[in-house]
Amino acid sequence: MATNRRRNTTPYSTYGSVAYAPTYDGSAVRAPRREEELYRTPAPQPKKPVRRHERARVEVRQAGAVAPFAVVGFLAVAVFAVMLVTSYAQLTMANDEMVSLRRQLFELKVENTTLSAQYEKVFDLATIQEAVGDTMVKPTGEQVVYIDLSAPDTVTVYEGSSALSGLSSLVEGIKGLFGGIIEYFR
């Protein structure tokens, strides 16, 4: 591969202000040329003495006082963790109960269908008339009662106990919470 290189025709190979001073004697330190760098041998490194590795001293500071706010915070976190565990346990129990109730509902629907079919088989007006004979008569107009359900529904709820005040309801709620926690661990 031939490349055209421009040959430097000047007797000096520097640039800048020194390039215009042909009387420069080269007393400044010059950079080594590429050819000189290839053949230069590295200078021997002086041997370093081998030092033994010493374990660093550990300084222990004195234990400080425990902040009461930190203790209260840890207790609050512990209470919330217990409440979370109990709520998950209650949720698991409720889901298990829901699955068993759905299974029971399905079984009851199947049984209802079977019993309804058996009832329809047994209910035959001609067979009943033959079994009873002439004693069975159709109801008269005065025996038929019609119920009018066009009025809106109303409901009245009677409470057996009086409503709790705010503080007593809070105390009852806390008692119920701790009662639930105690029941869970029994």
PDB file of C-alpha atoms in Angstrom:
ATOM      1  CA  MET A   1       0.000   0.000   0.000  1.00  0.00           C
ATOM      2  CA  ALA A   2       1.662   3.109  -1.230  1.00  0.00           C
ATOM      3  CA  THR A   3       0.871   6.375   0.424  1.00  0.00           C
ATOM      4  CA  ASN A   4       1.958   9.783  -0.555  1.00  0.00           C
ATOM      5  CA  ARG A   5       3.781  11.361   2.278  1.00  0.00           C
ATOM      6  CA  ARG A   6       4.886  14.878   2.253  1.00  0.00           C
ATOM      7  CA  ARG A   7       8.534  15.154   3.043  1.00  0.00           C
ATOM      8  CA  ASN A   8       9.711  17.885   5.236  1.00  0.00           C
ATOM      9  CA  THR A   9      12.393  19.743   3.321  1.00  0.00           C
ATOM     10  CA  THR A  10      13.392  22.096   6.120  1.00  0.00           C
ATOM     11  CA  PRO A  11      16.406  21.234   8.267  1.00  0.00           C
ATOM     12  CA  TYR A  12      14.292  21.500  11.405  1.00  0.00           C
ATOM     13  CA  SER A  13      11.156  19.653  12.394  1.00  0.00           C
ATOM     14  CA  THR A  14       9.304  21.924  14.762  1.00  0.00           C
ATOM     15  CA  TYR A  15       6.318  24.130  14.521  1.00  0.00           C
ATOM     16  CA  GLY A  16       5.460  27.396  16.136  1.00  0.00           C
ATOM     17  CA  SER A  17       7.885  30.226  16.834  1.00  0.00           C
ATOM     18  CA  VAL A  18      10.907  27.918  16.932  1.00  0.00           C
ATOM     19  CA  ALA A  19      10.240  26.859  13.358  1.00  0.00           C
ATOM     20  CA  TYR A  20      11.344  30.276  12.166  1.00  0.00           C
ATOM     21  CA  ALA A  21      14.589  30.263  14.080  1.00  0.00           C
ATOM     22  CA  PRO A  22      17.035  28.103  12.105  1.00  0.00           C
ATOM     23  CA  THR A  23      19.772  28.784  14.610  1.00  0.00           C
ATOM     24  CA  TYR A  24      17.915  26.809  17.292  1.00  0.00           C
ATOM     25  CA  ASP A  25      20.464  24.523  18.889  1.00  0.00           C
ATOM     26  CA  GLY A  26      17.994  22.052  20.437  1.00  0.00           C
ATOM     27  CA  SER A  27      18.881  22.652  24.065  1.00  0.00           C
ATOM     28  CA  ALA A  28      15.271  22.183  25.105  1.00  0.00           C
ATOM     29  CA  VAL A  29      14.052  18.663  25.887  1.00  0.00           C
ATOM     30  CA  ARG A  30      12.668  17.159  22.757  1.00  0.00           C
ATOM     31  CA  ALA A  31      10.066  14.413  22.435  1.00  0.00           C
ATOM     32  CA  PRO A  32      11.503  11.043  21.430  1.00  0.00           C
ATOM     33  CA  ARG A  33      10.776   9.836  17.955  1.00  0.00           C
ATOM     34  CA  ARG A  34       8.726   6.784  17.239  1.00  0.00           C
ATOM     35  CA  GLU A  35      11.742   4.717  16.230  1.00  0.00           C
ATOM     36  CA  GLU A  36      13.506   5.534  19.466  1.00  0.00           C
ATOM     37  CA  GLU A  37      10.489   4.532  21.537  1.00  0.00           C
ATOM     38  CA  LEU A  38      10.335   1.080  19.936  1.00  0.00           C
ATOM     39  CA  TYR A  39      13.888   0.150  20.846  1.00  0.00           C
ATOM     40  CA  ARG A  40      14.070   1.740  24.272  1.00  0.00           C
ATOM     41  CA  THR A  41      14.302  -0.735  27.149  1.00  0.00           C
ATOM     42  CA  PRO A  42      12.337   0.003  30.268  1.00  0.00           C
ATOM     43  CA  ALA A  43      14.266   1.126  33.295  1.00  0.00           C
ATOM     44  CA  PRO A  44      14.392  -1.484  36.066  1.00  0.00           C
ATOM     45  CA  GLN A  45      11.989  -0.800  38.916  1.00  0.00           C
ATOM     46  CA  PRO A  46      13.431  -0.815  42.392  1.00  0.00           C
ATOM     47  CA  LYS A  47      12.122  -3.698  44.488  1.00  0.00           C
ATOM     48  CA  LYS A  48       9.673  -2.683  47.128  1.00  0.00           C
ATOM     49  CA  PRO A  49       9.979  -4.349  50.494  1.00  0.00           C
ATOM     50  CA  VAL A  50       7.130  -6.766  51.282  1.00  0.00           C
ATOM     51  CA  ARG A  51       4.980  -5.445  54.104  1.00  0.00           C
ATOM     52  CA  ARG A  52       2.887  -7.635  56.308  1.00  0.00           C
ATOM     53  CA  HIS A  53      -0.798  -6.893  56.253  1.00  0.00           C
ATOM     54  CA  GLU A  54      -1.895  -5.617  59.606  1.00  0.00           C
ATOM     55  CA  ARG A  55      -5.490  -5.689  60.716  1.00  0.00           C
ATOM     56  CA  ALA A  56      -6.978  -2.235  61.092  1.00  0.00           C
ATOM     57  CA  ARG A  57      -7.913  -1.256  64.570  1.00  0.00           C
ATOM     58  CA  VAL A  58     -11.601  -1.034  65.171  1.00  0.00           C
ATOM     59  CA  GLU A  59     -12.694   1.793  67.344  1.00  0.00           C
ATOM     60  CA  VAL A  60     -15.958   1.230  69.126  1.00  0.00           C
ATOM     61  CA  ARG A  61     -17.983   4.173  70.188  1.00  0.00           C
ATOM     62  CA  GLN A  62     -20.123   4.108  73.242  1.00  0.00           C
ATOM     63  CA  ALA A  63     -23.746   3.174  72.867  1.00  0.00           C
ATOM     64  CA  GLY A  64     -26.038   6.162  72.860  1.00  0.00           C
ATOM     65  CA  ALA A  65     -29.344   6.474  74.635  1.00  0.00           C
ATOM     66  CA  VAL A  66     -32.387   4.959  72.950  1.00  0.00           C
ATOM     67  CA  ALA A  67     -34.839   7.584  71.788  1.00  0.00           C
ATOM     68  CA  PRO A  68     -38.341   7.076  73.187  1.00  0.00           C
ATOM     69  CA  PHE A  69     -39.851   8.128  69.864  1.00  0.00           C
ATOM     70  CA  ALA A  70     -37.982   5.252  68.154  1.00  0.00           C
ATOM     71  CA  VAL A  71     -39.358   2.768  70.706  1.00  0.00           C
ATOM     72  CA  VAL A  72     -42.892   4.067  70.166  1.00  0.00           C
ATOM     73  CA  GLY A  73     -42.386   3.870  66.401  1.00  0.00           C
ATOM     74  CA  PHE A  74     -41.189   0.254  66.550  1.00  0.00           C
ATOM     75  CA  LEU A  75     -44.124  -0.679  68.775  1.00  0.00           C
ATOM     76  CA  ALA A  76     -46.539   0.981  66.358  1.00  0.00           C
ATOM     77  CA  VAL A  77     -44.990  -0.911  63.436  1.00  0.00           C
ATOM     78  CA  ALA A  78     -45.258  -4.177  65.405  1.00  0.00           C
ATOM     79  CA  VAL A  79     -48.941  -3.528  66.226  1.00  0.00           C
ATOM     80  CA  PHE A  80     -49.716  -2.732  62.592  1.00  0.00           C
ATOM     81  CA  ALA A  81     -47.861  -5.865  61.458  1.00  0.00           C
ATOM     82  CA  VAL A  82     -49.939  -7.997  63.859  1.00  0.00           C
ATOM     83  CA  MET A  83     -53.116  -6.313  62.647  1.00  0.00           C
ATOM     84  CA  LEU A  84     -52.107  -6.973  59.036  1.00  0.00           C
ATOM     85  CA  VAL A  85     -51.435 -10.650  59.742  1.00  0.00           C
ATOM     86  CA  THR A  86     -54.767 -11.061  61.539  1.00  0.00           C
ATOM     87  CA  SER A  87     -56.660  -9.320  58.744  1.00  0.00           C
ATOM     88  CA  TYR A  88     -55.039 -11.630  56.177  1.00  0.00           C
ATOM     89  CA  ALA A  89     -55.980 -14.614  58.348  1.00  0.00           C
ATOM     90  CA  GLN A  90     -59.576 -13.387  58.563  1.00  0.00           C
ATOM     91  CA  LEU A  91     -59.637 -12.825  54.806  1.00  0.00           C
ATOM     92  CA  THR A  92     -58.356 -16.360  54.207  1.00  0.00           C
ATOM     93  CA  MET A  93     -60.974 -17.809  56.542  1.00  0.00           C
ATOM     94  CA  ALA A  94     -63.735 -15.775  54.857  1.00  0.00           C
ATOM     95  CA  ASN A  95     -62.593 -16.938  51.407  1.00  0.00           C
ATOM     96  CA  ASP A  96     -62.555 -20.560  52.583  1.00  0.00           C
ATOM     97  CA  GLU A  97     -66.045 -20.187  54.027  1.00  0.00           C
ATOM     98  CA  MET A  98     -67.256 -18.560  50.809  1.00  0.00           C
ATOM     99  CA  VAL A  99     -65.925 -21.471  48.737  1.00  0.00           C
ATOM    100  CA  SER A 100     -67.669 -24.014  50.987  1.00  0.00           C
ATOM    101  CA  LEU A 101     -70.928 -22.028  50.862  1.00  0.00           C
ATOM    102  CA  ARG A 102     -70.791 -21.835  47.073  1.00  0.00           C
ATOM    103  CA  ARG A 103     -70.262 -25.587  46.919  1.00  0.00           C
ATOM    104  CA  GLN A 104     -73.241 -26.075  49.250  1.00  0.00           C
ATOM    105  CA  LEU A 105     -75.355 -23.679  47.141  1.00  0.00           C
ATOM    106  CA  PHE A 106     -74.542 -25.656  44.007  1.00  0.00           C
ATOM    107  CA  GLU A 107     -75.503 -28.932  45.710  1.00  0.00           C
ATOM    108  CA  LEU A 108     -78.766 -27.376  46.964  1.00  0.00           C
ATOM    109  CA  LYS A 109     -79.630 -26.091  43.473  1.00  0.00           C
ATOM    110  CA  VAL A 110     -79.108 -29.571  42.046  1.00  0.00           C
ATOM    111  CA  GLU A 111     -81.280 -31.047  44.801  1.00  0.00           C
ATOM    112  CA  ASN A 112     -83.968 -28.379  44.176  1.00  0.00           C
ATOM    113  CA  THR A 113     -84.055 -29.237  40.488  1.00  0.00           C
ATOM    114  CA  THR A 114     -84.394 -32.942  41.279  1.00  0.00           C
ATOM    115  CA  LEU A 115     -87.170 -32.398  43.827  1.00  0.00           C
ATOM    116  CA  SER A 116     -89.049 -29.987  41.539  1.00  0.00           C
ATOM    117  CA  ALA A 117     -89.029 -32.600  38.786  1.00  0.00           C
ATOM    118  CA  GLN A 118     -90.324 -35.234  41.211  1.00  0.00           C
ATOM    119  CA  TYR A 119     -93.066 -32.848  42.409  1.00  0.00           C
ATOM    120  CA  GLU A 120     -94.182 -32.139  38.852  1.00  0.00           C
ATOM    121  CA  LYS A 121     -94.417 -35.873  38.211  1.00  0.00           C
ATOM    122  CA  VAL A 122     -96.578 -36.400  41.282  1.00  0.00           C
ATOM    123  CA  PHE A 123     -98.808 -33.378  40.725  1.00  0.00           C
ATOM    124  CA  ASP A 124    -101.448 -34.554  38.307  1.00  0.00           C
ATOM    125  CA  LEU A 125    -104.935 -33.030  38.788  1.00  0.00           C
ATOM    126  CA  ALA A 126    -106.769 -35.980  37.242  1.00  0.00           C
ATOM    127  CA  THR A 127    -104.992 -38.441  39.568  1.00  0.00           C
ATOM    128  CA  ILE A 128    -105.815 -36.311  42.610  1.00  0.00           C
ATOM    129  CA  GLN A 129    -109.475 -36.009  41.559  1.00  0.00           C
ATOM    130  CA  GLU A 130    -109.732 -39.772  41.261  1.00  0.00           C
ATOM    131  CA  ALA A 131    -108.080 -40.298  44.643  1.00  0.00           C
ATOM    132  CA  VAL A 132    -110.271 -37.781  46.511  1.00  0.00           C
ATOM    133  CA  GLY A 133    -113.455 -38.401  44.634  1.00  0.00           C
ATOM    134  CA  ASP A 134    -116.373 -35.939  44.610  1.00  0.00           C
ATOM    135  CA  THR A 135    -115.411 -34.259  47.918  1.00  0.00           C
ATOM    136  CA  MET A 136    -113.026 -31.868  46.216  1.00  0.00           C
ATOM    137  CA  VAL A 137    -114.736 -28.736  44.852  1.00  0.00           C
ATOM    138  CA  LYS A 138    -113.451 -25.598  43.190  1.00  0.00           C
ATOM    139  CA  PRO A 139    -113.262 -22.465  45.375  1.00  0.00           C
ATOM    140  CA  THR A 140    -116.010 -19.869  45.045  1.00  0.00           C
ATOM    141  CA  GLY A 141    -115.453 -16.176  44.376  1.00  0.00           C
ATOM    142  CA  GLU A 142    -115.794 -15.255  48.049  1.00  0.00           C
ATOM    143  CA  GLN A 143    -113.003 -17.663  48.992  1.00  0.00           C
ATOM    144  CA  VAL A 144    -110.438 -16.054  46.643  1.00  0.00           C
ATOM    145  CA  VAL A 145    -108.359 -13.235  48.148  1.00  0.00           C
ATOM    146  CA  TYR A 146    -106.371 -10.773  46.018  1.00  0.00           C
ATOM    147  CA  ILE A 147    -103.409  -8.853  47.459  1.00  0.00           C
ATOM    148  CA  ASP A 148    -102.707  -5.343  46.142  1.00  0.00           C
ATOM    149  CA  LEU A 149     -98.925  -4.781  46.001  1.00  0.00           C
ATOM    150  CA  SER A 150     -98.996  -1.429  44.161  1.00  0.00           C
ATOM    151  CA  ALA A 151     -98.163   0.618  47.316  1.00  0.00           C
ATOM    152  CA  PRO A 152     -94.415   1.273  48.002  1.00  0.00           C
ATOM    153  CA  ASP A 153     -92.660  -0.860  50.589  1.00  0.00           C
ATOM    154  CA  THR A 154     -91.920   0.560  54.027  1.00  0.00           C
ATOM    155  CA  VAL A 155     -89.755  -0.943  56.728  1.00  0.00           C
ATOM    156  CA  THR A 156     -89.569  -0.086  60.417  1.00  0.00           C
ATOM    157  CA  VAL A 157     -86.514  -1.268  62.354  1.00  0.00           C
ATOM    158  CA  TYR A 158     -86.688  -1.472  66.125  1.00  0.00           C
ATOM    159  CA  GLU A 159     -83.398  -1.558  68.008  1.00  0.00           C
ATOM    160  CA  GLY A 160     -83.180  -3.499  71.214  1.00  0.00           C
ATOM    161  CA  SER A 161     -80.184  -1.566  72.639  1.00  0.00           C
ATOM    162  CA  SER A 162     -79.350   2.120  72.630  1.00  0.00           C
ATOM    163  CA  ALA A 163     -76.571   3.520  70.448  1.00  0.00           C
ATOM    164  CA  LEU A 164     -73.150   3.779  72.078  1.00  0.00           C
ATOM    165  CA  SER A 165     -71.505   7.149  72.566  1.00  0.00           C
ATOM    166  CA  GLY A 166     -68.274   7.985  70.701  1.00  0.00           C
ATOM    167  CA  LEU A 167     -65.743   7.099  73.417  1.00  0.00           C
ATOM    168  CA  SER A 168     -67.493   3.942  74.545  1.00  0.00           C
ATOM    169  CA  SER A 169     -67.815   2.739  70.942  1.00  0.00           C
ATOM    170  CA  LEU A 170     -64.056   3.316  70.501  1.00  0.00           C
ATOM    171  CA  VAL A 171     -63.329   1.252  73.625  1.00  0.00           C
ATOM    172  CA  GLU A 172     -65.668  -1.503  72.420  1.00  0.00           C
ATOM    173  CA  GLY A 173     -63.942  -1.494  69.018  1.00  0.00           C
ATOM    174  CA  ILE A 174     -60.494  -1.847  70.593  1.00  0.00           C
ATOM    175  CA  LYS A 175     -61.769  -4.664  72.830  1.00  0.00           C
ATOM    176  CA  GLY A 176     -63.169  -6.419  69.756  1.00  0.00           C
ATOM    177  CA  LEU A 177     -59.841  -5.980  67.902  1.00  0.00           C
ATOM    178  CA  PHE A 178     -57.736  -7.456  70.694  1.00  0.00           C
ATOM    179  CA  GLY A 179     -60.352 -10.158  71.269  1.00  0.00           C
ATOM    180  CA  GLY A 180     -60.027 -11.142  67.608  1.00  0.00           C
ATOM    181  CA  ILE A 181     -56.227 -11.224  67.879  1.00  0.00           C
ATOM    182  CA  ILE A 182     -56.393 -13.421  70.993  1.00  0.00           C
ATOM    183  CA  GLU A 183     -58.927 -15.765  69.324  1.00  0.00           C
ATOM    184  CA  TYR A 184     -56.647 -16.102  66.306  1.00  0.00           C
ATOM    185  CA  PHE A 185     -53.679 -17.297  68.379  1.00  0.00           C
ATOM    186  CA  ARG A 186     -55.702 -19.805  70.455  1.00  0.00           C
TER     187      ARG A 186
END
